[in-house]
Coordinates of C-alpha atoms in Angstrom, one line a residue:
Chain O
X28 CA 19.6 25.7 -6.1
X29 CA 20.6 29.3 -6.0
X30 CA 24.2 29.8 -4.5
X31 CA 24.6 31.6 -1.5
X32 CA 27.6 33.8 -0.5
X33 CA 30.2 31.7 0.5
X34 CA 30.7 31.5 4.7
X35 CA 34.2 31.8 5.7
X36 CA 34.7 30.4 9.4
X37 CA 37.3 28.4 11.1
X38 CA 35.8 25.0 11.2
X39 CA 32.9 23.3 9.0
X40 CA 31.2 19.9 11.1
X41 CA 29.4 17.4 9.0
X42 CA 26.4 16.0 11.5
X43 CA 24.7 17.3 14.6
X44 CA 24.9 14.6 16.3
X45 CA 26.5 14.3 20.7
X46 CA 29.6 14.1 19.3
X47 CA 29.5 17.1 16.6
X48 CA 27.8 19.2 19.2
X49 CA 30.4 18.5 21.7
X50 CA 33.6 19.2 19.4
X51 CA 31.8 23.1 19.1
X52 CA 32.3 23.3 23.1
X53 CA 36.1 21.7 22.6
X54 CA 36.9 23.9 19.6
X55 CA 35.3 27.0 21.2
X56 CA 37.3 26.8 23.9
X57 CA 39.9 27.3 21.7
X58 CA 38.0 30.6 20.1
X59 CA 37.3 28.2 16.9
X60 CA 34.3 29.2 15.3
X61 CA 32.0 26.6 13.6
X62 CA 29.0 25.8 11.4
X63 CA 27.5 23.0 11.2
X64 CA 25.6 20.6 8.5
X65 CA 22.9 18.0 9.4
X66 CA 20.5 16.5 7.2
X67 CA 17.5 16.1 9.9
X68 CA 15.7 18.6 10.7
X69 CA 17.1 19.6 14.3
X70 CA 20.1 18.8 16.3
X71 CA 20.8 15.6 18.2
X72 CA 21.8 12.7 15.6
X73 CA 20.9 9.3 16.0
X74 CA 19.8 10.5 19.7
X75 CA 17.3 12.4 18.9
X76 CA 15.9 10.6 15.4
X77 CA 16.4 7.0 16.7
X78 CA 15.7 6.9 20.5
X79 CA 14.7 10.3 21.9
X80 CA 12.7 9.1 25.2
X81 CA 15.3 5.5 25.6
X82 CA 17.4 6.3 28.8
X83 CA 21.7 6.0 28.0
X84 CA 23.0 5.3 30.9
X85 CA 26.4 5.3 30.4
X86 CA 27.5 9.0 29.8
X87 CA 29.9 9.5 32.8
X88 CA 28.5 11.9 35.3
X89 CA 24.4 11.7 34.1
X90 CA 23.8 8.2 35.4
X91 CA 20.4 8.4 33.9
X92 CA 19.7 11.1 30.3
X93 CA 17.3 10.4 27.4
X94 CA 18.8 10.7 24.3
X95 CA 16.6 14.3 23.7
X96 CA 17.9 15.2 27.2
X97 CA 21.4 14.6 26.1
X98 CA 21.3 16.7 23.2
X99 CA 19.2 19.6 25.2
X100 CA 22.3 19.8 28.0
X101 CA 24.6 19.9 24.6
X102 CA 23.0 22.8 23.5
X103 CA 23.2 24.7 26.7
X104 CA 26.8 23.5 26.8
X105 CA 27.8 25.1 23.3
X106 CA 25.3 28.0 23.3
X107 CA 28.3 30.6 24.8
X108 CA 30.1 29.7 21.2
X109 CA 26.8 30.5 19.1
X110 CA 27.3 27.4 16.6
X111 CA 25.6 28.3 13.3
X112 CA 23.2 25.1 12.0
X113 CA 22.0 23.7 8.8
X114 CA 19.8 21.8 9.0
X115 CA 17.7 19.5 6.6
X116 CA 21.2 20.2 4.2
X117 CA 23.3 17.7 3.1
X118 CA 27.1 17.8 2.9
X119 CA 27.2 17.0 -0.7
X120 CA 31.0 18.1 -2.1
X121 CA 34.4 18.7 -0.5
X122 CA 37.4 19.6 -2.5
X123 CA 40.6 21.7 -1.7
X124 CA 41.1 25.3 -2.4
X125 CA 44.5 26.9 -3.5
X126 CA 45.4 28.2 -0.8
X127 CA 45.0 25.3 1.4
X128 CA 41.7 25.6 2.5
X129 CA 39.1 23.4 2.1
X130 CA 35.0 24.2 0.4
X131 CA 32.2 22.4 1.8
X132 CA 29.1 22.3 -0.3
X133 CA 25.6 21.3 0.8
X134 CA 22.6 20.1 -1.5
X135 CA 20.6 23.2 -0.6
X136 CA 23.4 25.9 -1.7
X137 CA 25.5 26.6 1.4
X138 CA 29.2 26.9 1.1
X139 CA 31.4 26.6 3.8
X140 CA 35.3 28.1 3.4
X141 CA 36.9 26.5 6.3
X142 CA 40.8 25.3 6.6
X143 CA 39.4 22.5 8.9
X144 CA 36.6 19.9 8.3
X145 CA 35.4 17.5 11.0
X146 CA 33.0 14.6 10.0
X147 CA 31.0 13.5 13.2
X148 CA 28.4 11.8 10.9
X149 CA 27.9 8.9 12.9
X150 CA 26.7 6.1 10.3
X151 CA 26.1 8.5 7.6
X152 CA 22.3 10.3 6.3
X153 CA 19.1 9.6 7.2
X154 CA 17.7 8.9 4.4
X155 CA 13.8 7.6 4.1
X156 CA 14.0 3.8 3.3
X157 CA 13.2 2.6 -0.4
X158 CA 11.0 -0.4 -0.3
X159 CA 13.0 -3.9 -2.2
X160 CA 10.5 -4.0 -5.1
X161 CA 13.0 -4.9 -8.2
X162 CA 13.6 -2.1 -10.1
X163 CA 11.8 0.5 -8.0
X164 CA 14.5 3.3 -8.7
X165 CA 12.9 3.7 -12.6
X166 CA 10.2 5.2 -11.5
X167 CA 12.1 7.5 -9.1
X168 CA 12.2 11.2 -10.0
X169 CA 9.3 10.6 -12.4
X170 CA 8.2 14.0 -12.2
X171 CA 5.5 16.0 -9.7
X172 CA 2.9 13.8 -8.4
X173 CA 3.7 11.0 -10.5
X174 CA 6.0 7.9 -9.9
X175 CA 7.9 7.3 -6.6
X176 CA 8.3 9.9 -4.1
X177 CA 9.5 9.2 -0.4
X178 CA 8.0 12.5 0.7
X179 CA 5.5 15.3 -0.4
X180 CA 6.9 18.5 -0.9
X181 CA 3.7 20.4 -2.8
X182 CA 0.6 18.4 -2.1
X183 CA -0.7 20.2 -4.6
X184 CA 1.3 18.1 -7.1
X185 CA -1.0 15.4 -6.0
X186 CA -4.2 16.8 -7.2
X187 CA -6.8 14.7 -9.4
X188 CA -4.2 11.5 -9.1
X189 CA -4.7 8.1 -8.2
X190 CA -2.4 7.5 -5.3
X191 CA -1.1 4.6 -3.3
X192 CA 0.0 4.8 0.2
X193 CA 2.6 2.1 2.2
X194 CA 3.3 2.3 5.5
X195 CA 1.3 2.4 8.9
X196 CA 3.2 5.1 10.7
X197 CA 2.3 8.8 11.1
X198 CA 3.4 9.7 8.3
X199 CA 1.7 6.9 6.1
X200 CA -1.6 8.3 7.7
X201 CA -0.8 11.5 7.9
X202 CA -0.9 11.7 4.1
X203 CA -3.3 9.6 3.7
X204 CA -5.5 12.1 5.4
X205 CA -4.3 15.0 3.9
X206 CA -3.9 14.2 0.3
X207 CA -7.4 12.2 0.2
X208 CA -9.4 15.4 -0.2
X209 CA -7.4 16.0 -3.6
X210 CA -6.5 12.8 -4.7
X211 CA -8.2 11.4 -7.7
X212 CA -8.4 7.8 -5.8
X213 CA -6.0 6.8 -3.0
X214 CA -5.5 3.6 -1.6
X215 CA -3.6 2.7 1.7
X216 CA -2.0 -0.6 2.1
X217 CA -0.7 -1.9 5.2
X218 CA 0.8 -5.5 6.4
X219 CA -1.5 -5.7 9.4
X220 CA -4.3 -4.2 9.7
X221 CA -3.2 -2.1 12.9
X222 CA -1.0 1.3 13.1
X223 CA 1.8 2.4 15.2
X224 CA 0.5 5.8 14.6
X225 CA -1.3 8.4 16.9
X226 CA -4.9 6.8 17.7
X227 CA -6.4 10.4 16.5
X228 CA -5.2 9.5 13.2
X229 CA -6.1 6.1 13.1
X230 CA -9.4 7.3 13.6
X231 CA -9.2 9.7 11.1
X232 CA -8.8 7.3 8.5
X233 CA -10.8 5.0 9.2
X234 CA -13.7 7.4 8.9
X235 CA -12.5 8.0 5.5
X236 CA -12.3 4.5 5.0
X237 CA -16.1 3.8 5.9
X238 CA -17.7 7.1 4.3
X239 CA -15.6 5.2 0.8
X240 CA -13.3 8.4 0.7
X241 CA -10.4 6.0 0.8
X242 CA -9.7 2.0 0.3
X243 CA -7.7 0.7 3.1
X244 CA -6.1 -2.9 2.3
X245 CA -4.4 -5.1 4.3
X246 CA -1.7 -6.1 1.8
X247 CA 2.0 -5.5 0.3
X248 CA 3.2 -4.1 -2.5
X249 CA 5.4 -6.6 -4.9
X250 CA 5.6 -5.4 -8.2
X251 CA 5.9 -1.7 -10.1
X252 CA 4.6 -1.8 -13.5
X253 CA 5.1 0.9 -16.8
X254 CA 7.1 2.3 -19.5
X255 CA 9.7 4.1 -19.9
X256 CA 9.8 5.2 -16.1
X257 CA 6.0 5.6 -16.0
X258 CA 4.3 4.1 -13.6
X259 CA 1.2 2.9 -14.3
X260 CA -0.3 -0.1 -11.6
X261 CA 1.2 -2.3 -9.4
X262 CA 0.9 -5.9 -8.1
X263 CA -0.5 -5.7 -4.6
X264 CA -0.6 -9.3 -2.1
X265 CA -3.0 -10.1 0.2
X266 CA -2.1 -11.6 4.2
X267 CA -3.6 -14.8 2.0
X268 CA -0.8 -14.7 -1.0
X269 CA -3.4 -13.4 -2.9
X270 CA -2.0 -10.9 -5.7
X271 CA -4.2 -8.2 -7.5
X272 CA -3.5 -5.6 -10.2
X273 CA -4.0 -1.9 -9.1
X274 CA -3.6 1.1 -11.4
X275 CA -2.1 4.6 -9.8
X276 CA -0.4 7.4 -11.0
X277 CA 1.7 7.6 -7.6
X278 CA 3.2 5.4 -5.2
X279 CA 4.5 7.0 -1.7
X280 CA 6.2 4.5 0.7
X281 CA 6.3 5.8 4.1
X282 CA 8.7 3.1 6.3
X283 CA 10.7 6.0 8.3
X284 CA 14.4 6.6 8.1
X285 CA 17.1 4.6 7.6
X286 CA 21.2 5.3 7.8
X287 CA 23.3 5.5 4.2
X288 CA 27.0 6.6 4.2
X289 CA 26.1 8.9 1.2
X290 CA 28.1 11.6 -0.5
X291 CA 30.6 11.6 1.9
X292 CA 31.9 8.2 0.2
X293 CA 32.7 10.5 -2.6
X294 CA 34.5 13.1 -0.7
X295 CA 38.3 11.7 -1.9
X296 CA 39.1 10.4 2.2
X297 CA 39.9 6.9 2.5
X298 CA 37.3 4.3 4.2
X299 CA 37.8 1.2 5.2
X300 CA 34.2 -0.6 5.0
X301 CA 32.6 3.0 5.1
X302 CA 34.0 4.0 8.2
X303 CA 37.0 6.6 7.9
X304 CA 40.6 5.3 9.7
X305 CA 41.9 7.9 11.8
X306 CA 45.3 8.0 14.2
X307 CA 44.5 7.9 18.3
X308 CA 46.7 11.5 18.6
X309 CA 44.1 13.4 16.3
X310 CA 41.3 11.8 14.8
X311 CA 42.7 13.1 11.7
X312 CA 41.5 10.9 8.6
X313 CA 44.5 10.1 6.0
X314 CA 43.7 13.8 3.8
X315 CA 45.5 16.4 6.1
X316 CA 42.4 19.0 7.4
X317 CA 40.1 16.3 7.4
X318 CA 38.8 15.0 11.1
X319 CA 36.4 12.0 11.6
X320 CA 35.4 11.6 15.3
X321 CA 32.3 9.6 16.5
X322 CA 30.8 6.4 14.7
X323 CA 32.2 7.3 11.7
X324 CA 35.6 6.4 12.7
X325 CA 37.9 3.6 13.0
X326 CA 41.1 2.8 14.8
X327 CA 42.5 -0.3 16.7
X328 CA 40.3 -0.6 20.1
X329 CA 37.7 1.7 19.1
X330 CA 34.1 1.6 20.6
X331 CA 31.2 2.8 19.1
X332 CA 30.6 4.9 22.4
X333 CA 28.9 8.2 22.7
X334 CA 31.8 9.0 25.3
X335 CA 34.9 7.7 22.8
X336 CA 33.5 10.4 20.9
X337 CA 33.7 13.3 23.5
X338 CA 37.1 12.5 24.1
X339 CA 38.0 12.2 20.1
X340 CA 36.2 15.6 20.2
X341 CA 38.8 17.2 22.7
X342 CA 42.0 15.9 20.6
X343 CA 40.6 16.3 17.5
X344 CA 40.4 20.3 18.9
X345 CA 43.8 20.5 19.8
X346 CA 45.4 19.5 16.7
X347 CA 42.5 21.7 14.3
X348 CA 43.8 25.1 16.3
X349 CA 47.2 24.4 15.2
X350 CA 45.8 24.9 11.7
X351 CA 43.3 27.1 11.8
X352 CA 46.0 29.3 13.8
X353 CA 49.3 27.9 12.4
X354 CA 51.4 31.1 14.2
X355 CA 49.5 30.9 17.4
X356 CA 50.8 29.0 20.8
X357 CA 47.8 26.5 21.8
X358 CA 47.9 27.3 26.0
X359 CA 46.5 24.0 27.8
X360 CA 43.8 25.3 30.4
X361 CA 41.3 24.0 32.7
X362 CA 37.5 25.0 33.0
X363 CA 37.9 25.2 36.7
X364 CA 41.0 27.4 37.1
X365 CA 41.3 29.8 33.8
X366 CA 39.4 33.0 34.3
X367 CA 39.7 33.6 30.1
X368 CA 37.9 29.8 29.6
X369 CA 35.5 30.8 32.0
X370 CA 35.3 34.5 30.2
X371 CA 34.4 32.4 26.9
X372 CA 31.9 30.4 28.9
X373 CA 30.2 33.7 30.2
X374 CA 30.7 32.3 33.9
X375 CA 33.0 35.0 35.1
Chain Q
X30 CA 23.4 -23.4 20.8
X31 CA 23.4 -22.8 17.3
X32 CA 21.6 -20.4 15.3
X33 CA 21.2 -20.9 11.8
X34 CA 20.9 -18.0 9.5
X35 CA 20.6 -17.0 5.9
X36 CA 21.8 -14.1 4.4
X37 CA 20.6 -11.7 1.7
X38 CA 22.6 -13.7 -0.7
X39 CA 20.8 -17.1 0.3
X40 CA 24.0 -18.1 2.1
X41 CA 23.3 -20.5 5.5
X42 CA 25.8 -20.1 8.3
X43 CA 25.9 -21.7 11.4
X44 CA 26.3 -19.7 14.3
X45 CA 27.2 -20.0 18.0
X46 CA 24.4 -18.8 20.1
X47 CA 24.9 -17.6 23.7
X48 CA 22.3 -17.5 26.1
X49 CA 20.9 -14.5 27.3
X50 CA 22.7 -12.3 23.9
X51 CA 19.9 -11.3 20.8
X52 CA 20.1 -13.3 17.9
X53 CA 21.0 -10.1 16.9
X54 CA 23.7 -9.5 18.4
X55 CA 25.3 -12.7 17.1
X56 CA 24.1 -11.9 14.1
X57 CA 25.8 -9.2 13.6
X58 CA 28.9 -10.1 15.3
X59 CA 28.8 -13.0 13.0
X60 CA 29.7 -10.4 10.3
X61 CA 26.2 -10.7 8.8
X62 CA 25.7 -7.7 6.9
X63 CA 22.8 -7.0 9.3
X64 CA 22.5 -3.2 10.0
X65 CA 21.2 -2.9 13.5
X66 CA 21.4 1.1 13.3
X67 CA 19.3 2.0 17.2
X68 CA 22.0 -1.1 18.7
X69 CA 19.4 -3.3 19.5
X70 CA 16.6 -0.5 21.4
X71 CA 14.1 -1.7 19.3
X72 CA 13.8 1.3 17.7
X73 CA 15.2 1.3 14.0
X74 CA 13.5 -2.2 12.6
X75 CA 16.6 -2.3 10.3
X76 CA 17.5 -5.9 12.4
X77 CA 14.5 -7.4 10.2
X78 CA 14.6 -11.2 9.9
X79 CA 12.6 -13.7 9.1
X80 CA 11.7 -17.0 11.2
X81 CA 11.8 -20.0 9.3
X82 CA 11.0 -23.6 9.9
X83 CA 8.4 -23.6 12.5
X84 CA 10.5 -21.5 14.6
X85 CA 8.2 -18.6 14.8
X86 CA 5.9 -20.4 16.6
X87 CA 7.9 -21.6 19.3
X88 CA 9.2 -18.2 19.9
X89 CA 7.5 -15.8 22.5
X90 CA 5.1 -13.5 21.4
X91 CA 6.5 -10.3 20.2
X92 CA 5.8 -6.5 22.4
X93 CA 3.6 -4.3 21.5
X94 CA 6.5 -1.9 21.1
X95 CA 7.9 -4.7 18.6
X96 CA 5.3 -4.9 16.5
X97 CA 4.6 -1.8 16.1
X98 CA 8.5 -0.9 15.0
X99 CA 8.0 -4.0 12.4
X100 CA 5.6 -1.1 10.8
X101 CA 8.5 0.5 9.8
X102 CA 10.1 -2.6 8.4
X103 CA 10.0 -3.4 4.7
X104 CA 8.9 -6.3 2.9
X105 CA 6.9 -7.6 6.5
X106 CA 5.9 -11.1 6.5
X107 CA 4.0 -13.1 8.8
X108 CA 6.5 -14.8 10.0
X109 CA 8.9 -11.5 10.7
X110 CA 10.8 -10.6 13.7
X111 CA 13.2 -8.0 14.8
X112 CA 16.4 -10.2 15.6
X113 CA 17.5 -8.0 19.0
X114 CA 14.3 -8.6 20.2
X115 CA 14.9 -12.5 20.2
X116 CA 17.2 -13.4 23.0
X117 CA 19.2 -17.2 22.4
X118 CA 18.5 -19.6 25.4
X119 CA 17.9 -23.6 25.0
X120 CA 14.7 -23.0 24.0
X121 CA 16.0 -21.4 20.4
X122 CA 18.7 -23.6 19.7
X123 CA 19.1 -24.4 16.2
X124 CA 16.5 -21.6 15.4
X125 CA 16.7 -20.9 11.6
X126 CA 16.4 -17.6 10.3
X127 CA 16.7 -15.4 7.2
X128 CA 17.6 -12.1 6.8
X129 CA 15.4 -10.0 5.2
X130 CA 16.2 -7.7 2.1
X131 CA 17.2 -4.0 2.9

């Protein structure tokens, strides 16, 4: 990845989550500037990847918001402190400067100079889920259009290969539709033969299916088989038990997202069963600099609650001025009665 | 009510059900290493179990929006469920299940 110029701001927050999105409107009201690093593709967390359309209804004040709603009123919230986002980045490496500060590196080449880090990264990454077929991680990183791949970055990789598609959500079909025209051979399997995917699609493939573009089989995937980290077939079962040999060059597993703690287990900061202990006064994890706020966290009495988070947020703020602005005197104002919060806000 | 469940290492534990909660939810309170990411919205599959024993049977049939989310599970079998979708009443006492491999 080429390295772009270092960004030097005031506060670097790993995950765009409620809770990360919140703690820019805390630490803005402060005049803390901050950038922010999220592995999905667009703000909003668990919210917005999980349950975008399932009502919360316990976020005091909105008796009734949609997890996509939530993070929308977020955004207008923060947009007075213009947050900068990266997103579809990874946090990937932390360590400590000389002079104090702390350098935050992401998989795609961003660094972040910051003396304050806050890690709002609720359960961890999303990170597509990897199918329990014994020793499916050999064939990993095989090379372009070859092997394992969880996603398709160049389709064209794909060209004049036998391929074999899991899955039976959009993006299963979705492939399945676009890589058939330059696939060698490609072969969907499915457990059922039905799709949570849009009906369009559906249709789609099953017209490929009858004009013999594609085979569709209602089956499972139990065995990968090749040398040296070359995949060659694989041992497919039937609804009936049934097992067959089938030969590909590529095998794409499309079962949607799931939640790992990831590189931030190697940061250096102390976990307790991957979640990061914190004191009640700042939501500061045991390295000095270091905050953890949100589901990441853990203390006696806490909840896993969008709100907890919020109020972790508006602590965590208090104690992150004091060193971002060691010489400075933090003044304790309300929204309601300070003309310079309201100045910030762009309501006065 | 008990719930009987196996985890990923084969280990059975006996659980205390309570009516009206998921098996889920006992599940995972049980200190199963059962990741339940969505909380039990039915929207994650990641609370993936298997009903054993004749018990899958006797269960009600699963929701559309169920079955659909068990697309997104791995290693489906016939006889999988999502756990918080399975609430405990007499009717599941002494249901066995196993939890299936992440």
């Amino acid at each position: 990845m080429t390295a772009a110029a270092p960004i030097e701001t005031d506060v670097a927050i790993i995950g765009a989550g409620p809770i990360g999105l919140f703690a820019v409107f805390e630490l803005g009201l402060l005049d803390l500037k901050c950038h922010l690093v999220d592995i999905l593709d667009r703000p909003g967390g668990q919210c917005t990847e999980l349950y975008p359309e399932k009502p919360i209804y316990d976020i005091p004040g909105l008796p009734i918001v949609t997890g996509q709603e939530l993070t929308n009123r977020l955004l207008e919230q923060v947009k007075p402190f213009n947050p900068q986002f990266h997103f579809n980045e990874m946090a990937t490496g932390l360590e400590k400067l000389a002079d104090g500060r702390w350098k935050l590196s992401t998989d795609a080449g961003t660094t972040l100079i910051v003396p304050v880090v806050v890690i709002a990264g609720g359960a961890g990454s999303f990170v597509p889920k990897r199918p329990p077929i014994p020793g499916i991680e050999v064939f990993e990183n095989a090379g372009d259009g070859v092997g394992v791949h969880y996603a398709v970055r160049k389709m064209e990789n794909f060209r004049g290969k036998n391929i074999l598609i899991a899955g039976g959500g959009d993006s299963a079909l979705d492939w399945t539709i676009n890589l058939a025209p330059l696939a060698k051979s490609l072969t969907l399997v499915h457990h059922r033969d039905g799709f949570r995917a849009a009906q369009h699609s559906v249709n789609q493939m099953r017209e490929l299916e009858a004009a013999g573009k594609i085979k569709f089989h209602v089956a499972s995937v139990k065995a990968l088989h090749g040398e040296a980290g070359k995949l060659a077939s694989v041992t497919l079962a039937g609804a009936d038990k049934s097992e067959w040999h089938h030969e590909t060059d590529a095998f794409l597993p499309f079962f949607g997202l799931t939640i790992k703690l990831g590189p931030i287990a190697e940061f250096g900061i102390h976990l307790n069963e991957n979640l990061i202990p914190v004191d009640t006064a700042k939501f500061e994890s045991q390295t000095l600099g270091i905050f953890a706020i949100g589901d990441i966290n853990t203390y006696p009495g806490k909840l896993k609650l969008i709100l907890s988070g919020f109020h972790e947020a508006a602590l965590m703020s208090q104690a992150a001025f004091h060193i971002v602005r060691p010489n400075e005197k933090l003044r304790f104002q309300y929204t309601t009665s300070s003309s310079s919060l309201q100045k910030k806000l762009g309501v006065s | 009510m008990k719930i009987v469940a196996i985890d990923r290492q084969g280990k059975e534990h006996t659980l205390e059900g309570r009516d009206g909660w998921t098996v889920m939810e006992i599940l995972r309170d049980g200190g199963l290493d059962i990741a339940a990411e969505c909380g039990g919205a039915c929207a994650c599959a990641t609370c993936h179990v298997y009903v054993n024993d004749g018990w899958f049977e006797k269960l009600p049939a699963p929701s559309e929006s169920e079955i659909d989310m068990l697309d997104m599970a791995l290693a489906v079998e016939p006889n999988s469920r999502l756990s918080c979708q399975i609430v405990c009443s007499e009717t599941t006492d002494g249901i066995k299940v196993t939890v299936a491999p992440e």
